[in-house]
CSV table of N, CA and C in Angstrom, one decimal:
chain,number,residue,atom,x,y,z
A,1316,UNK,N,15.0,-23.1,4.4
A,1316,UNK,CA,15.7,-22.0,5.1
A,1316,UNK,C,15.6,-20.8,4.2
A,1317,UNK,N,15.1,-19.7,4.8
A,1317,UNK,CA,15.1,-18.4,4.0
A,1317,UNK,C,16.5,-17.8,4.0
A,1318,UNK,N,16.9,-17.4,2.8
A,1318,UNK,CA,18.1,-16.7,2.6
A,1318,UNK,C,17.9,-15.2,2.7
A,1319,UNK,N,16.8,-14.8,2.1
A,1319,UNK,CA,16.5,-13.3,2.1
A,1319,UNK,C,15.0,-13.2,1.9
A,1320,UNK,N,14.5,-12.1,2.5
A,1320,UNK,CA,13.1,-11.9,2.4
A,1320,UNK,C,12.8,-10.4,2.1
A,1321,UNK,N,11.8,-10.2,1.3
A,1321,UNK,CA,11.4,-8.8,1.0
A,1321,UNK,C,9.9,-8.7,1.1
A,1322,UNK,N,9.5,-7.6,1.6
A,1322,UNK,CA,8.0,-7.3,1.7
A,1322,UNK,C,7.7,-6.1,0.8
A,1323,UNK,N,6.6,-6.3,0.0
A,1323,UNK,CA,6.2,-5.2,-0.9
A,1323,UNK,C,4.8,-5.3,-1.2
A,1324,UNK,N,4.2,-4.2,-1.6
A,1324,UNK,CA,2.8,-4.1,-2.0
A,1324,UNK,C,2.7,-4.0,-3.5
A,1325,UNK,N,1.7,-4.6,-4.1
A,1325,UNK,CA,1.5,-4.5,-5.5
A,1325,UNK,C,0.0,-4.5,-5.7
A,1326,UNK,N,-0.4,-3.7,-6.7
A,1326,UNK,CA,-1.9,-3.5,-7.0
A,1326,UNK,C,-2.5,-4.7,-7.6
A,1327,UNK,N,-1.8,-5.6,-8.3
A,1327,UNK,CA,-2.3,-6.7,-8.9
A,1327,UNK,C,-1.4,-7.9,-8.7
A,1328,UNK,N,-2.0,-9.1,-8.9
A,1328,UNK,CA,-1.1,-10.3,-8.8
A,1328,UNK,C,-0.1,-10.4,-9.9
A,1329,UNK,N,-0.4,-9.9,-11.0
A,1329,UNK,CA,0.6,-9.9,-12.1
A,1329,UNK,C,1.8,-9.1,-11.8
A,1330,UNK,N,1.5,-7.9,-11.3
A,1330,UNK,CA,2.6,-7.0,-10.9
A,1330,UNK,C,3.4,-7.6,-9.7
A,1331,UNK,N,2.8,-8.2,-8.8
A,1331,UNK,CA,3.5,-8.9,-7.7
A,1331,UNK,C,4.4,-10.0,-8.2
A,1332,UNK,N,3.9,-10.8,-9.1
A,1332,UNK,CA,4.7,-11.8,-9.7
A,1332,UNK,C,5.9,-11.3,-10.4
A,1333,UNK,N,5.7,-10.2,-11.2
A,1333,UNK,CA,6.8,-9.6,-11.9
A,1333,UNK,C,7.8,-9.0,-11.0
A,1334,UNK,N,7.4,-8.4,-9.9
A,1334,UNK,CA,8.3,-7.9,-8.9
A,1334,UNK,C,9.1,-9.1,-8.2
A,1335,UNK,N,8.4,-10.1,-7.9
A,1335,UNK,CA,9.1,-11.3,-7.3
A,1335,UNK,C,10.1,-11.9,-8.2
A,1336,UNK,N,9.7,-12.0,-9.5
A,1336,UNK,CA,10.7,-12.5,-10.5
A,1336,UNK,C,11.9,-11.7,-10.5
A,1337,UNK,N,11.8,-10.4,-10.6
A,1337,UNK,CA,13.0,-9.5,-10.6
A,1337,UNK,C,13.8,-9.7,-9.3
A,1338,UNK,N,13.2,-9.7,-8.2
A,1338,UNK,CA,13.9,-9.9,-6.9
A,1338,UNK,C,14.6,-11.2,-6.8
A,1339,UNK,N,14.1,-12.2,-7.4
A,1339,UNK,CA,14.7,-13.5,-7.4
A,1339,UNK,C,16.1,-13.5,-8.0
A,1340,UNK,N,16.2,-12.8,-9.1
A,1340,UNK,CA,17.6,-12.7,-9.7
A,1340,UNK,C,18.5,-11.9,-8.9
A,1341,UNK,N,18.0,-10.8,-8.3
A,1341,UNK,CA,18.8,-10.0,-7.4
A,1341,UNK,C,19.3,-10.8,-6.2
A,1342,UNK,N,18.4,-11.5,-5.5
A,1342,UNK,CA,18.7,-12.2,-4.3
A,1342,UNK,C,19.6,-13.4,-4.6
A,1343,UNK,N,19.3,-14.2,-5.6
A,1343,UNK,CA,20.1,-15.5,-5.8
A,1343,UNK,C,21.3,-15.3,-6.7
A,1344,UNK,N,21.2,-14.3,-7.6
A,1344,UNK,CA,22.3,-14.1,-8.5
A,1344,UNK,C,22.6,-15.4,-9.4
A,1345,UNK,N,23.7,-16.0,-9.3
A,1345,UNK,CA,24.1,-17.2,-10.0
A,1345,UNK,C,23.8,-18.5,-9.2
A,1346,UNK,N,23.4,-18.3,-8.0
A,1346,UNK,CA,23.1,-19.5,-7.1
A,1346,UNK,C,21.8,-20.1,-7.4
A,1347,UNK,N,21.7,-21.4,-7.5
A,1347,UNK,CA,20.4,-22.1,-7.7
A,1347,UNK,C,19.6,-22.0,-6.4
A,1348,UNK,N,18.3,-22.0,-6.6
A,1348,UNK,CA,17.4,-22.0,-5.4
A,1348,UNK,C,16.0,-21.9,-5.8
A,1349,UNK,N,15.1,-21.8,-4.9
A,1349,UNK,CA,13.7,-21.7,-5.1
A,1349,UNK,C,13.2,-20.4,-4.5
A,1350,UNK,N,12.4,-19.7,-5.3
A,1350,UNK,CA,11.8,-18.4,-4.8
A,1350,UNK,C,10.3,-18.6,-4.7
A,1351,UNK,N,9.7,-18.0,-3.7
A,1351,UNK,CA,8.3,-18.1,-3.5
A,1351,UNK,C,7.7,-16.7,-3.2
A,1352,UNK,N,6.5,-16.5,-3.6
A,1352,UNK,CA,5.7,-15.3,-3.3
A,1352,UNK,C,4.5,-15.8,-2.5
A,1353,UNK,N,4.4,-15.2,-1.3
A,1353,UNK,CA,3.3,-15.6,-0.4
A,1353,UNK,C,2.5,-14.3,0.0
A,1354,UNK,N,1.3,-14.5,0.4
A,1354,UNK,CA,0.5,-13.5,0.9
A,1354,UNK,C,-0.1,-13.9,2.3
A,1355,UNK,N,-0.2,-13.0,3.2
A,1355,UNK,CA,-0.8,-13.3,4.5
A,1355,UNK,C,-2.3,-13.7,4.4
A,1356,UNK,N,-2.9,-13.3,3.3
A,1356,UNK,CA,-4.3,-13.6,3.1
A,1356,UNK,C,-4.5,-14.8,2.2
A,1357,UNK,N,-3.7,-14.9,1.1
A,1357,UNK,CA,-3.9,-16.0,0.2
A,1357,UNK,C,-2.9,-17.2,0.3
A,1358,UNK,N,-1.9,-17.0,1.1
A,1358,UNK,CA,-0.9,-18.1,1.2
A,1358,UNK,C,0.1,-18.1,0.0
A,1359,UNK,N,0.5,-19.3,-0.4
A,1359,UNK,CA,1.4,-19.4,-1.5
A,1359,UNK,C,0.7,-18.9,-2.8
A,1360,UNK,N,1.4,-18.0,-3.5
A,1360,UNK,CA,0.8,-17.4,-4.8
A,1360,UNK,C,1.7,-17.9,-6.0
A,1361,UNK,N,3.0,-18.0,-5.8
A,1361,UNK,CA,3.9,-18.3,-7.0
A,1361,UNK,C,5.1,-18.9,-6.4
A,1362,UNK,N,5.7,-19.8,-7.2
A,1362,UNK,CA,7.1,-20.3,-6.9
A,1362,UNK,C,7.8,-20.5,-8.1
A,1363,UNK,N,9.1,-20.5,-8.0
A,1363,UNK,CA,10.0,-20.6,-9.2
A,1363,UNK,C,11.3,-21.4,-8.8
A,1364,UNK,N,11.6,-22.4,-9.6
A,1364,UNK,CA,12.9,-23.0,-9.5
A,1364,UNK,C,13.9,-22.2,-10.3
A,1365,UNK,N,14.9,-21.6,-9.6
A,1365,UNK,CA,15.8,-20.7,-10.2
A,1365,UNK,C,17.1,-21.4,-10.5
A,1366,UNK,N,17.5,-21.5,-11.7
A,1366,UNK,CA,18.7,-22.1,-12.2
A,1366,UNK,C,18.9,-23.5,-11.6
A,1367,UNK,N,17.8,-24.2,-11.5
A,1367,UNK,CA,17.9,-25.6,-11.0
A,1367,UNK,C,17.4,-26.5,-12.1
A,1368,UNK,N,17.9,-27.8,-12.2
A,1368,UNK,CA,17.4,-28.7,-13.2
A,1368,UNK,C,16.0,-29.1,-12.9
A,1369,UNK,N,15.3,-29.6,-13.9
A,1369,UNK,CA,14.0,-30.1,-13.7
A,1369,UNK,C,14.0,-31.3,-12.8
A,1370,UNK,N,13.0,-31.5,-11.9
A,1370,UNK,CA,13.0,-32.7,-11.1
A,1370,UNK,C,12.7,-33.9,-11.9
A,1371,UNK,N,13.2,-35.1,-11.5
A,1371,UNK,CA,13.0,-36.3,-12.3
A,1371,UNK,C,11.5,-36.7,-12.3
A,1372,UNK,N,11.1,-37.2,-13.4
A,1372,UNK,CA,9.7,-37.6,-13.6
A,1372,UNK,C,9.6,-39.1,-13.2
A,1373,UNK,N,8.5,-39.4,-12.5
A,1373,UNK,CA,8.3,-40.7,-12.0
A,1373,UNK,C,8.0,-41.7,-13.2
């Protein structure tokens, strides 16, 4: 379920990831969740578990 969505342009992947990281904190605040950065051309580019514990290892 999407809680919030933002669209933006960035000249490089590094700047896009930096912007997505900053927006994650703004959107989720103190709530745990998962943030993703996607591109209509490349698909999933980046994801981050935000304030969530690490998943158990098998």
